[in-house]
Coordinates of C-alpha atoms in Angstrom, one line a residue:
M1 CA 65.2 -4.7 -13.5
Q2 CA 63.8 -4.3 -9.8
L3 CA 61.8 -1.6 -8.7
Q4 CA 63.0 0.2 -5.7
V5 CA 61.2 1.7 -3.1
I6 CA 63.9 4.4 -2.9
N7 CA 63.6 5.7 -6.5
S8 CA 59.8 5.2 -6.9
P9 CA 56.4 6.6 -5.9
F10 CA 55.5 3.1 -4.6
N11 CA 55.6 2.0 -1.2
Q12 CA 57.1 -1.2 -0.2
E13 CA 54.4 -3.8 -0.6
Q14 CA 53.4 -2.0 -3.8
A15 CA 57.1 -2.5 -5.3
E16 CA 57.2 -6.3 -4.1
L17 CA 53.7 -6.9 -5.9
L18 CA 55.1 -5.1 -9.1
N19 CA 58.3 -6.7 -8.9
R20 CA 56.8 -10.3 -9.0
L21 CA 54.2 -9.2 -11.7
L22 CA 56.2 -7.4 -14.1
P23 CA 58.8 -10.8 -14.9
T24 CA 56.4 -12.9 -15.7
L25 CA 54.4 -10.6 -18.6
T26 CA 54.9 -10.9 -22.1
E27 CA 55.8 -8.5 -24.3
S28 CA 52.7 -8.1 -25.8
Q29 CA 51.1 -8.0 -22.1
K30 CA 53.9 -5.0 -21.2
V31 CA 53.1 -3.4 -24.5
W32 CA 49.2 -3.4 -23.5
L33 CA 49.8 -2.3 -19.7
S34 CA 51.8 1.4 -20.7
G35 CA 49.4 2.0 -23.6
Y36 CA 46.3 1.3 -21.3
L37 CA 48.0 3.5 -18.5
A38 CA 48.4 5.9 -21.1
A39 CA 45.1 5.7 -21.9
S40 CA 43.6 5.8 -18.7
Q41 CA 45.9 8.9 -17.8
T42 CA 44.7 10.7 -20.6
A43 CA 41.2 10.1 -19.8
T44 CA 41.9 11.3 -16.2
A45 CA 43.1 14.7 -17.6
A46 CA 40.8 14.9 -20.3
G47 CA 37.3 14.1 -17.8
T48 CA 35.1 12.2 -19.4
P49 CA 33.2 13.2 -22.4
S50 CA 29.9 14.6 -22.1
V51 CA 26.9 13.9 -24.1
P52 CA 26.4 17.3 -25.7
T53 CA 30.4 17.3 -26.4
Q54 CA 29.3 14.0 -28.9
E55 CA 26.6 15.5 -30.2
A56 CA 28.0 18.5 -31.5
Q57 CA 30.5 16.4 -33.5
V58 CA 27.6 14.6 -35.0
G59 CA 25.1 17.6 -35.5
S60 CA 22.7 19.0 -33.3
T61 CA 19.8 16.7 -34.5
A62 CA 21.8 12.9 -34.1
Q63 CA 20.5 10.8 -31.2
P64 CA 23.5 10.1 -28.6
I65 CA 25.1 6.4 -29.5
S66 CA 23.6 3.8 -27.0
K67 CA 26.2 2.2 -24.3
D68 CA 24.1 -0.6 -24.0
V69 CA 25.1 -3.7 -25.6
T70 CA 23.1 -7.0 -26.2
I71 CA 25.3 -10.3 -26.4
L72 CA 23.3 -13.3 -27.9
Y73 CA 25.2 -16.4 -28.1
G74 CA 23.9 -20.0 -29.9
S75 CA 26.1 -22.5 -28.0
Q76 CA 26.4 -26.3 -27.9
T77 CA 29.5 -27.7 -26.2
G78 CA 29.7 -24.3 -24.5
N79 CA 32.6 -22.5 -26.4
A80 CA 30.3 -19.7 -28.0
Q81 CA 28.9 -19.2 -24.4
G82 CA 32.1 -18.7 -22.9
L83 CA 33.6 -16.3 -25.5
A84 CA 30.2 -14.3 -25.4
E85 CA 30.9 -14.1 -21.3
K86 CA 34.5 -13.2 -22.1
A87 CA 33.3 -10.3 -24.5
G88 CA 31.0 -9.3 -21.9
K89 CA 33.3 -8.8 -19.6
T90 CA 35.7 -6.7 -21.9
L91 CA 33.1 -4.6 -22.7
E92 CA 31.8 -3.8 -19.3
G93 CA 35.3 -3.4 -18.3
N94 CA 35.4 -0.5 -21.1
G95 CA 32.5 1.2 -19.4
F96 CA 29.4 -0.4 -21.7
N97 CA 26.4 -1.6 -20.3
V98 CA 26.1 -5.2 -21.2
T99 CA 23.3 -7.9 -21.3
V100 CA 24.5 -11.5 -22.4
S101 CA 21.9 -14.3 -22.7
S102 CA 21.2 -17.7 -24.4
M103 CA 19.3 -17.2 -27.5
S104 CA 17.0 -19.6 -26.2
D105 CA 16.4 -17.0 -23.1
F106 CA 16.2 -13.6 -25.0
K107 CA 12.5 -12.7 -26.1
P108 CA 12.8 -11.9 -29.4
N109 CA 10.4 -9.3 -29.3
N110 CA 12.6 -7.3 -27.7
L111 CA 15.1 -7.4 -30.7
K112 CA 13.7 -3.5 -32.1
K113 CA 14.7 -2.2 -29.0
V114 CA 17.9 -3.0 -29.2
E115 CA 20.5 -0.8 -31.0
N116 CA 23.9 -2.7 -30.6
L117 CA 23.9 -6.6 -30.8
L118 CA 26.9 -8.8 -31.0
I119 CA 25.6 -12.7 -32.2
V120 CA 28.2 -15.4 -30.9
V121 CA 27.1 -18.7 -32.3
S122 CA 28.1 -22.2 -33.5
T123 CA 27.5 -24.3 -36.5
H124 CA 26.1 -27.8 -35.7
G125 CA 26.1 -30.9 -37.4
E126 CA 25.4 -30.2 -40.9
G127 CA 25.2 -26.4 -40.9
D128 CA 22.2 -26.3 -38.5
P129 CA 21.9 -23.8 -35.6
P130 CA 23.1 -25.4 -31.9
D131 CA 19.3 -26.4 -29.9
N132 CA 19.6 -23.1 -27.9
A133 CA 19.3 -21.1 -30.8
L134 CA 16.9 -22.7 -33.3
S135 CA 13.9 -20.6 -32.0
F136 CA 15.8 -17.5 -32.4
H137 CA 17.2 -18.6 -35.7
E138 CA 13.7 -19.3 -36.7
F139 CA 12.3 -16.1 -35.5
L140 CA 14.6 -14.0 -37.6
H141 CA 14.3 -15.6 -40.8
G142 CA 10.5 -15.9 -40.4
R143 CA 7.8 -13.4 -41.5
R144 CA 7.4 -12.0 -38.0
A145 CA 11.1 -10.4 -37.8
P146 CA 11.0 -6.7 -37.6
K147 CA 12.9 -4.1 -39.3
L148 CA 16.2 -3.3 -37.8
D149 CA 17.5 0.1 -39.2
N150 CA 18.5 1.3 -35.8
L151 CA 20.6 -1.5 -35.3
R152 CA 24.4 -2.0 -35.2
Y153 CA 25.7 -5.5 -35.1
S154 CA 28.5 -7.9 -35.5
V155 CA 28.6 -11.8 -35.6
L156 CA 31.8 -14.7 -34.3
A157 CA 31.1 -17.3 -35.8
L158 CA 32.6 -20.9 -34.9
G159 CA 32.7 -23.9 -37.0
D160 CA 35.0 -26.5 -38.3
S161 CA 36.4 -26.1 -41.8
S162 CA 36.7 -29.9 -42.7
Y163 CA 32.6 -30.0 -42.4
E164 CA 30.8 -28.7 -45.8
F165 CA 28.7 -25.8 -44.1
F166 CA 31.8 -24.1 -42.2
C167 CA 30.3 -21.4 -39.9
K168 CA 27.0 -21.7 -41.7
T169 CA 24.8 -20.2 -38.7
G170 CA 26.8 -17.4 -38.4
K171 CA 26.9 -16.6 -41.8
D172 CA 23.0 -17.1 -42.0
F173 CA 22.7 -14.4 -39.1
D174 CA 25.4 -11.8 -40.6
Q175 CA 23.1 -12.2 -43.2
R176 CA 19.5 -11.4 -42.4
L177 CA 20.3 -8.9 -40.2
E178 CA 21.9 -7.1 -42.9
E179 CA 18.8 -7.7 -45.0
L180 CA 16.6 -6.3 -41.9
G181 CA 18.4 -3.0 -41.9
G182 CA 20.9 -3.2 -39.6
K183 CA 24.4 -2.1 -40.1
R184 CA 28.0 -3.7 -38.9
L185 CA 30.0 -2.3 -36.6
Y186 CA 32.5 -5.0 -36.9
D187 CA 32.9 -7.3 -40.2
R188 CA 31.7 -11.0 -39.2
V189 CA 35.0 -13.2 -38.3
D190 CA 34.7 -16.8 -38.9
C191 CA 36.4 -19.1 -36.8
D192 CA 37.7 -22.7 -37.0
L193 CA 38.6 -25.4 -34.2
D194 CA 41.5 -23.2 -33.2
Y195 CA 39.6 -20.1 -32.3
D196 CA 41.2 -17.9 -29.8
E197 CA 43.3 -15.9 -32.0
P198 CA 40.5 -14.7 -34.2
A199 CA 38.2 -14.4 -31.1
A200 CA 40.7 -12.0 -29.5
E201 CA 40.5 -10.2 -32.6
W202 CA 37.1 -9.7 -33.3
I203 CA 36.5 -8.7 -29.5
Q204 CA 39.1 -5.7 -30.0
G205 CA 37.5 -5.0 -33.6
V206 CA 33.7 -4.8 -32.1
L207 CA 35.6 -2.5 -29.0
S208 CA 37.0 -0.4 -31.1
G209 CA 34.0 0.1 -33.8
L210 CA 31.9 0.6 -30.5
S211 CA 34.2 2.7 -28.8
E212 CA 34.7 5.4 -32.1
A213 CA 30.5 5.1 -32.5
Q214 CA 30.8 6.6 -28.7
G215 CA 33.2 9.1 -30.1
G216 CA 36.1 7.9 -28.2
A217 CA 39.7 6.6 -29.1
A218 CA 40.1 3.0 -29.6
V219 CA 41.2 0.9 -26.9
S220 CA 43.5 -2.2 -26.3
V221 CA 42.0 -5.4 -24.8
A222 CA 43.8 -7.6 -21.9
A223 CA 43.6 -11.4 -21.5
A224 CA 41.5 -11.2 -18.1
A225 CA 43.3 -13.0 -15.4
P226 CA 41.2 -15.7 -13.8
Q227 CA 38.9 -14.5 -10.9
A228 CA 39.6 -15.3 -7.0
G229 CA 38.7 -18.9 -7.1
E230 CA 38.9 -19.9 -10.7
S231 CA 41.6 -22.6 -11.6
A232 CA 44.4 -20.8 -13.8
Y233 CA 44.4 -23.6 -16.1
S234 CA 41.9 -23.3 -18.9
R235 CA 41.9 -24.3 -23.0
T236 CA 44.7 -22.2 -23.6
N237 CA 46.3 -23.5 -20.5
P238 CA 46.2 -27.1 -19.8
F239 CA 46.7 -29.0 -16.7
K240 CA 48.8 -31.9 -16.9
A241 CA 46.9 -34.7 -15.6
E242 CA 48.1 -38.0 -13.8
V243 CA 46.1 -40.9 -15.0
L244 CA 45.4 -43.4 -12.3
E245 CA 43.1 -46.2 -14.2
S246 CA 42.9 -46.9 -17.6
I247 CA 40.3 -49.8 -18.0
N248 CA 38.6 -52.0 -20.5
L249 CA 34.7 -51.9 -20.2
N250 CA 34.2 -54.3 -22.7
G251 CA 34.1 -58.1 -22.0
R252 CA 36.7 -60.6 -24.1
G253 CA 35.0 -61.2 -27.9
S254 CA 33.5 -57.7 -27.9
N255 CA 33.5 -56.0 -31.3
K256 CA 34.7 -52.9 -29.8
E257 CA 36.9 -51.4 -26.8
T258 CA 35.6 -49.1 -24.4
R259 CA 38.1 -47.1 -22.2
H260 CA 36.9 -46.6 -18.8
L261 CA 39.9 -43.5 -17.4
E262 CA 40.3 -42.4 -14.0
I263 CA 42.3 -39.2 -14.2
S264 CA 43.3 -37.0 -11.2
L265 CA 42.9 -33.4 -11.0
E266 CA 44.6 -33.1 -7.5
G267 CA 46.6 -29.6 -7.5
S268 CA 45.0 -27.9 -10.5
G269 CA 42.1 -26.6 -8.9
L270 CA 39.6 -27.4 -11.9
T271 CA 35.9 -28.3 -10.8
Y272 CA 33.1 -29.5 -13.0
E273 CA 29.4 -30.5 -12.8
P274 CA 27.5 -33.2 -14.4
G275 CA 27.0 -32.4 -18.1
D276 CA 30.2 -30.6 -18.3
S277 CA 32.9 -32.2 -20.8
L278 CA 37.0 -32.6 -20.4
G279 CA 39.0 -31.3 -23.1
V280 CA 41.6 -33.6 -23.7
Y281 CA 45.3 -32.4 -26.0
P282 CA 45.9 -35.7 -27.7
Q283 CA 49.1 -36.6 -29.8
N284 CA 49.3 -38.1 -33.0
D285 CA 50.6 -41.5 -33.5
P286 CA 54.7 -41.7 -33.9
E287 CA 54.1 -44.5 -36.5
L288 CA 51.9 -42.0 -39.0
V289 CA 54.4 -39.3 -38.1
D290 CA 57.0 -41.4 -39.6
L291 CA 55.3 -42.9 -42.1
L292 CA 54.9 -39.0 -43.2
L293 CA 58.5 -38.4 -42.9
E294 CA 59.7 -41.0 -44.7
E295 CA 57.4 -40.2 -47.5
M296 CA 58.3 -36.4 -47.7
K297 CA 62.5 -37.3 -47.0
W298 CA 62.0 -34.5 -44.1
N299 CA 64.6 -34.4 -41.5
P300 CA 63.0 -35.6 -38.2
E301 CA 65.5 -33.1 -36.4
E302 CA 64.8 -29.9 -38.7
N303 CA 63.8 -27.5 -36.7
V304 CA 60.3 -25.4 -37.5
T305 CA 58.5 -22.5 -36.5
I306 CA 55.2 -23.8 -34.8
N307 CA 52.8 -20.5 -34.1
K308 CA 52.8 -17.0 -34.7
Q309 CA 55.1 -16.0 -31.8
G310 CA 57.9 -17.6 -33.2
E311 CA 58.6 -20.8 -31.2
S312 CA 60.1 -23.7 -32.8
L313 CA 60.1 -27.4 -32.4
A314 CA 62.0 -30.3 -33.9
L315 CA 60.1 -31.6 -37.2
R316 CA 59.0 -34.9 -35.9
E317 CA 57.9 -33.6 -32.4
A318 CA 55.9 -30.8 -33.7
L319 CA 54.3 -33.8 -36.0
I320 CA 53.3 -35.4 -33.1
S321 CA 52.1 -32.8 -30.7
H322 CA 51.4 -29.6 -32.2
F323 CA 49.6 -30.4 -35.8
E324 CA 46.5 -32.0 -36.9
I325 CA 47.2 -34.4 -39.6
T326 CA 44.6 -37.2 -39.6
V327 CA 41.8 -34.5 -40.9
L328 CA 41.8 -33.4 -44.6
T329 CA 39.4 -29.9 -44.6
K330 CA 39.4 -28.2 -48.4
P331 CA 41.5 -24.9 -47.1
L332 CA 44.2 -27.2 -46.0
V333 CA 44.2 -28.7 -49.7
E334 CA 43.5 -25.9 -51.5
Q335 CA 47.0 -24.4 -49.6
A336 CA 48.6 -27.7 -50.5
A337 CA 47.7 -27.3 -54.3
K338 CA 50.2 -24.1 -54.4
L339 CA 53.2 -26.1 -53.1
S340 CA 52.6 -28.5 -56.2
E341 CA 52.5 -28.6 -59.9
N342 CA 50.6 -31.7 -60.1
Q343 CA 47.9 -30.9 -62.7
E344 CA 45.6 -33.8 -61.2
L345 CA 45.3 -31.8 -57.8
Q346 CA 45.2 -28.3 -59.8
E347 CA 42.1 -29.9 -61.4
L348 CA 40.8 -31.3 -58.0
V349 CA 40.7 -27.6 -56.6
S350 CA 39.5 -26.1 -59.4
P351 CA 35.9 -24.7 -59.1
D352 CA 34.2 -27.1 -61.2
N353 CA 35.4 -29.7 -58.9
V354 CA 33.2 -29.3 -55.4
E355 CA 31.7 -32.7 -55.2
K356 CA 35.0 -34.6 -56.6
L357 CA 36.9 -32.6 -53.9
K358 CA 34.1 -33.7 -51.2
A359 CA 34.5 -36.7 -52.1
Y360 CA 38.3 -37.0 -51.5
L361 CA 38.3 -35.6 -48.5
D362 CA 36.2 -38.3 -46.9
G363 CA 38.5 -40.6 -44.8
R364 CA 41.6 -39.6 -46.2
D365 CA 44.3 -38.0 -44.3
F366 CA 47.6 -35.7 -44.9
L367 CA 50.0 -38.7 -45.9
D368 CA 47.3 -39.8 -48.5
L369 CA 47.5 -36.6 -49.7
V370 CA 51.3 -36.2 -50.2
R371 CA 51.4 -39.6 -51.7
D372 CA 48.8 -39.0 -54.1
F373 CA 49.9 -35.7 -55.5
A374 CA 53.8 -35.8 -55.6
P375 CA 56.4 -34.5 -56.4
W376 CA 55.9 -31.4 -53.9
K377 CA 58.0 -28.2 -54.5
G378 CA 57.5 -26.6 -50.6
T379 CA 60.1 -27.3 -47.7
A380 CA 58.9 -28.9 -44.6
Q381 CA 58.4 -25.5 -42.8
D382 CA 55.7 -24.5 -46.0
F383 CA 54.1 -27.7 -45.3
I384 CA 54.0 -27.1 -41.3
S385 CA 52.9 -23.5 -41.9
I386 CA 49.3 -24.6 -43.6
L387 CA 48.6 -27.6 -41.1
R388 CA 45.8 -26.8 -38.4
K389 CA 46.8 -26.8 -35.0
M390 CA 46.0 -30.3 -33.0
P391 CA 42.0 -29.5 -31.7
A392 CA 41.8 -30.8 -28.5
R393 CA 38.7 -33.6 -28.3
L394 CA 35.8 -33.4 -25.8
Y395 CA 34.4 -35.9 -23.9
S396 CA 31.6 -36.1 -21.5
I397 CA 32.5 -36.2 -17.7
S398 CA 31.3 -39.7 -16.5
S399 CA 31.4 -39.0 -13.0
S400 CA 30.4 -36.7 -10.2
L401 CA 33.2 -34.6 -8.4
A402 CA 31.0 -34.7 -5.1
A403 CA 31.6 -38.6 -5.5
N404 CA 35.0 -38.4 -6.8
P405 CA 37.0 -35.5 -5.2
D406 CA 40.2 -34.4 -7.3
E407 CA 39.3 -37.2 -9.8
V408 CA 37.3 -36.8 -13.1
H409 CA 36.4 -40.3 -15.2
L410 CA 36.0 -40.4 -19.1
T411 CA 34.4 -42.9 -21.1
I412 CA 36.3 -43.6 -24.6
G413 CA 35.4 -45.6 -27.3
A414 CA 38.3 -47.1 -29.3
V415 CA 38.1 -45.6 -32.9
R416 CA 39.6 -48.3 -35.7
Y417 CA 38.6 -48.9 -39.4
E418 CA 39.9 -49.4 -42.8
A419 CA 39.4 -46.7 -45.6
H420 CA 40.6 -45.8 -48.8
G421 CA 43.3 -49.3 -48.6
R422 CA 44.8 -48.1 -45.1
E423 CA 43.9 -48.7 -41.3
R424 CA 42.8 -45.7 -39.8
K425 CA 42.8 -45.3 -36.0
G426 CA 41.2 -41.9 -34.2
V427 CA 44.2 -40.0 -32.6
C428 CA 42.7 -39.8 -28.9
S429 CA 40.9 -42.9 -28.3
I430 CA 43.9 -44.8 -29.6
L431 CA 46.4 -43.0 -27.7
C432 CA 44.0 -43.9 -24.3
A433 CA 43.8 -47.4 -25.5
E434 CA 47.2 -48.6 -26.4
R435 CA 49.7 -46.1 -25.4
L436 CA 48.8 -44.1 -22.4
Q437 CA 49.4 -46.2 -19.3
P438 CA 48.8 -45.3 -15.4
G439 CA 51.4 -42.8 -14.2
D440 CA 51.3 -40.8 -17.9
T441 CA 49.8 -37.0 -18.1
L442 CA 47.1 -35.8 -20.5
P443 CA 46.7 -32.3 -21.0
V444 CA 43.4 -31.1 -20.3
Y445 CA 40.9 -28.7 -19.2
V446 CA 37.1 -28.5 -18.3
Q447 CA 34.4 -27.5 -21.0
H448 CA 31.4 -26.3 -18.8
N449 CA 28.1 -27.2 -20.7
Q450 CA 25.1 -25.1 -19.3
N451 CA 23.3 -26.7 -21.9
F452 CA 23.3 -29.9 -20.2
K453 CA 22.4 -29.9 -16.7
L454 CA 20.5 -31.3 -14.2
P455 CA 17.1 -30.0 -13.4
A456 CA 18.0 -27.3 -10.2
N457 CA 14.6 -29.3 -8.4
P458 CA 16.2 -32.5 -7.1
D459 CA 12.4 -34.1 -7.3
T460 CA 12.2 -33.6 -11.0
P461 CA 11.8 -36.6 -13.1
I462 CA 14.5 -37.4 -15.4
I463 CA 15.0 -39.6 -18.3
M464 CA 18.2 -40.6 -19.9
V465 CA 18.7 -41.6 -23.6
G466 CA 22.3 -42.9 -23.9
P467 CA 23.6 -45.9 -26.1
G468 CA 27.4 -47.0 -26.0
T469 CA 30.1 -44.1 -24.9
G470 CA 26.8 -41.8 -24.8
I471 CA 26.4 -43.7 -20.9
A472 CA 28.9 -41.2 -19.9
P473 CA 27.0 -38.6 -18.5
F474 CA 24.2 -40.3 -17.1
R475 CA 26.7 -42.0 -14.7
A476 CA 27.7 -38.7 -13.6
F477 CA 24.1 -38.1 -13.0
M478 CA 23.4 -40.8 -11.0
Q479 CA 26.5 -40.5 -8.7
E480 CA 25.3 -36.7 -8.2
R481 CA 21.9 -37.8 -7.7
E482 CA 22.8 -40.4 -4.9
E483 CA 25.3 -38.2 -3.1
M484 CA 22.4 -35.4 -2.9
G485 CA 20.2 -38.1 -1.9
A486 CA 17.7 -36.4 -4.9
E487 CA 14.1 -38.2 -4.2
G488 CA 13.2 -37.7 -8.1
K489 CA 12.1 -40.8 -10.3
S490 CA 15.0 -41.5 -13.0
W491 CA 14.7 -43.8 -16.2
L492 CA 17.5 -45.3 -18.4
F493 CA 17.4 -46.1 -22.0
F494 CA 20.4 -48.0 -22.8
G495 CA 22.1 -49.8 -26.0
D496 CA 24.8 -51.3 -27.3
Q497 CA 25.6 -54.4 -29.6
H498 CA 25.6 -58.0 -26.9
F499 CA 24.2 -57.8 -23.6
V500 CA 27.2 -60.3 -22.5
T501 CA 30.4 -58.1 -23.3
D502 CA 29.1 -54.4 -23.8
F503 CA 26.8 -53.4 -21.2
L504 CA 28.7 -50.7 -19.9
Y505 CA 29.1 -50.3 -16.2
Q506 CA 26.4 -53.0 -15.7
T507 CA 27.0 -54.0 -11.9
E508 CA 27.2 -50.3 -11.3
W509 CA 23.7 -49.7 -12.6
Q510 CA 22.4 -53.0 -11.0
K511 CA 23.1 -51.3 -7.7
W512 CA 21.6 -48.3 -8.3
L513 CA 18.4 -50.1 -9.5
K514 CA 18.2 -52.2 -6.2
D515 CA 19.1 -48.9 -3.9
G516 CA 16.5 -47.3 -5.9
V517 CA 18.5 -44.2 -7.0
L518 CA 17.9 -45.3 -10.7
T519 CA 14.3 -46.2 -11.3
K520 CA 13.6 -47.9 -14.1
M521 CA 16.3 -49.1 -16.8
D522 CA 15.4 -50.6 -20.7
V523 CA 18.1 -51.9 -22.6
A524 CA 18.3 -52.9 -26.4
F525 CA 21.3 -55.2 -27.5
S526 CA 20.8 -54.7 -31.4
R527 CA 22.8 -57.7 -31.8
D528 CA 21.8 -60.4 -29.9
S529 CA 18.1 -61.1 -31.9
D530 CA 17.5 -61.7 -35.5
E531 CA 15.9 -58.3 -35.7
K532 CA 18.3 -55.1 -34.9
V533 CA 16.5 -53.5 -31.5
Y534 CA 17.5 -49.8 -30.6
V535 CA 17.0 -47.5 -27.6
Q536 CA 14.2 -45.8 -29.7
H537 CA 12.2 -49.1 -30.2
R538 CA 12.2 -49.9 -26.6
M539 CA 10.8 -45.9 -25.8
L540 CA 8.0 -47.0 -28.6
E541 CA 7.3 -49.8 -26.3
Q542 CA 6.9 -48.0 -23.7
S543 CA 5.3 -45.1 -25.0
K544 CA 2.2 -44.5 -22.4
E545 CA 4.2 -44.5 -19.3
L546 CA 6.9 -42.4 -20.6
F547 CA 4.4 -39.9 -22.0
E548 CA 2.9 -40.1 -18.4
W549 CA 6.7 -39.1 -17.3
L550 CA 6.2 -36.0 -19.5
Q551 CA 3.4 -34.8 -18.2
E552 CA 4.5 -35.0 -14.6
G553 CA 7.3 -32.5 -15.8
A554 CA 10.2 -34.9 -16.3
A555 CA 13.5 -33.8 -18.2
V556 CA 14.8 -35.8 -21.3
Y557 CA 18.3 -35.9 -21.5
I558 CA 20.0 -37.8 -25.0
C559 CA 23.5 -38.1 -25.4
G560 CA 25.6 -39.5 -28.2
D561 CA 25.8 -39.8 -32.4
E562 CA 23.7 -37.0 -33.3
K563 CA 23.1 -38.1 -37.6
N564 CA 21.6 -41.4 -36.5
M565 CA 20.8 -42.2 -32.9
A566 CA 19.8 -38.6 -31.4
H567 CA 17.7 -37.8 -35.0
D568 CA 15.8 -41.5 -34.5
V569 CA 14.8 -40.4 -30.9
H570 CA 13.9 -37.2 -31.5
N571 CA 11.5 -38.2 -34.1
V572 CA 10.2 -40.8 -32.0
L573 CA 9.8 -39.0 -28.8
I574 CA 7.4 -36.7 -31.7
D575 CA 5.9 -39.8 -32.2
I576 CA 5.1 -40.8 -28.6
I577 CA 3.8 -37.3 -28.1
E578 CA 1.3 -37.2 -30.9
K579 CA -0.1 -40.9 -29.9
E580 CA -0.4 -40.5 -26.2
G581 CA -1.3 -37.0 -26.2
G582 CA -3.9 -37.0 -29.2
M583 CA -2.4 -34.5 -30.7
S584 CA -1.7 -33.2 -34.2
R585 CA 2.1 -33.7 -35.6
E586 CA 2.8 -29.7 -35.4
Q587 CA 1.1 -30.1 -32.0
A588 CA 3.4 -32.6 -30.7
E589 CA 6.1 -31.0 -32.3
V590 CA 5.5 -27.6 -30.4
Y591 CA 5.2 -29.7 -27.6
L592 CA 9.0 -30.8 -27.6
A593 CA 10.1 -27.2 -29.1
D594 CA 8.3 -26.2 -25.5
M595 CA 10.1 -28.6 -23.6
Q596 CA 13.1 -27.7 -25.0
Q597 CA 12.8 -23.8 -24.4
Q598 CA 11.7 -24.9 -20.8
K599 CA 15.5 -26.5 -20.9
R600 CA 13.4 -30.2 -20.3
Y601 CA 14.8 -31.3 -23.3
Q602 CA 18.7 -31.1 -23.1
R603 CA 20.8 -33.0 -25.7
D604 CA 24.9 -33.5 -25.6
V605 CA 25.3 -34.8 -29.2
Y606 CA 28.3 -35.1 -31.9

């Protein structure tokens, strides 16, 4: 139906704009828009409620409810920060005065002045707070935390249900704020990897809670349209990017395969900075999907519903492109147990067998589950309904946009291993290594990460520690510093297995050294000597000079494996500060914590 000027109160330009917009709206967007217009009309007719009216409702002695809202985020990769900023814009659009801040930038002593607090926080590693939430988490759980009897709060927790301590940091904050006297304005929401819908429900719930406290009616939240200059492509609307190059960086005879991908962003409007990541939505290996279909005797062409919106796909296509089948989580196995009468499975998911279930989950996938606990009584649709949506894989970007306009480069290590009698393959890394060809497309989006950024002052010295594919963001750093003509010193610690086959981007690093873009480089190839030597050993060998750089104000960056490498490097940094600075262990730890607070110690770890 076309809107005509003759039968409406709109002029020709307005009618044309509406006729272009209305056909593009979904049903939920139309419903929201009609409600929004009705609400705004009511508000205009009634006028803005005055504070005295609200006071009359709650009693003459009640204090007016503040419209000031503080949103604090703890974020490692940028997801929590993005959601916090989105919540802030939504609340501002509904008349609230909002302050959005990283937990590391917030002065803890100001907490007792806050009346409305929203926490958006991810859980990192084995139940740990993100780096920029550490100091605030410590303060809140310490003896100096104030009583918060006048606080209203709500927590949005991000996590991954395949980890034992799912959303633990968010749960910690939620419990502690209650212990300190705070009152929930909306219950905590725990989000798995596919967090968009629960996060949107949380923002709606928080907004309703705040609006009701103000004495107003509950309101609806609309998806924010892209601002001028922003790309239309995002996590929920990825860009299908063409692959330009795929090169194996390792030499013949290497135990490893590391892919260098060059991807076109032409026409996307996507931009990034060194330190950002690229989200890639992969597909499952068709061979694995076919084994699953064969095991369950499912019809590959059977249509199944894949989401709450009722969209459907053929079963085989859905399993290849839409669902995660290579990771087992506790919630998945518990749901699967409802589709089986297998006594062994029922025992496995019983509360008495927590450790046994944890051991079973390790290294197994959905095919293992259906093979181990047959027979099954559910339909293909029943099983599809309990699977997680395929999560994006985040890769540190290994290029500078200034040096490579309309392109983004990735450095991806192929994951292959054997577990429980079967060969296992990384979903995205093996897609890139074995099935992806130049000319093919990948659904991608840019994940901005303000927690891993070059110093604002290009004269600041930088120290980079990145073994293996952890080298990726430092290639981006060097390209960027070269383009901008940065004068600051730079020092790289790189490690891998063998010098001859595994020195990633060797010629580029040697050229940067020769040209003075890179000041200093130390390498550690662990399998080239009888005794394994890693990057932290090279750092210890250079401890005196390294501490001198720190005293000069150098920023330290670490990228790579958190559990082993990043943990070891962190401890070695404390060792160096303690030894070369003549400090106690505690003083050295405070020194490094201060560096972190000043954003001079940043980590991109996984």
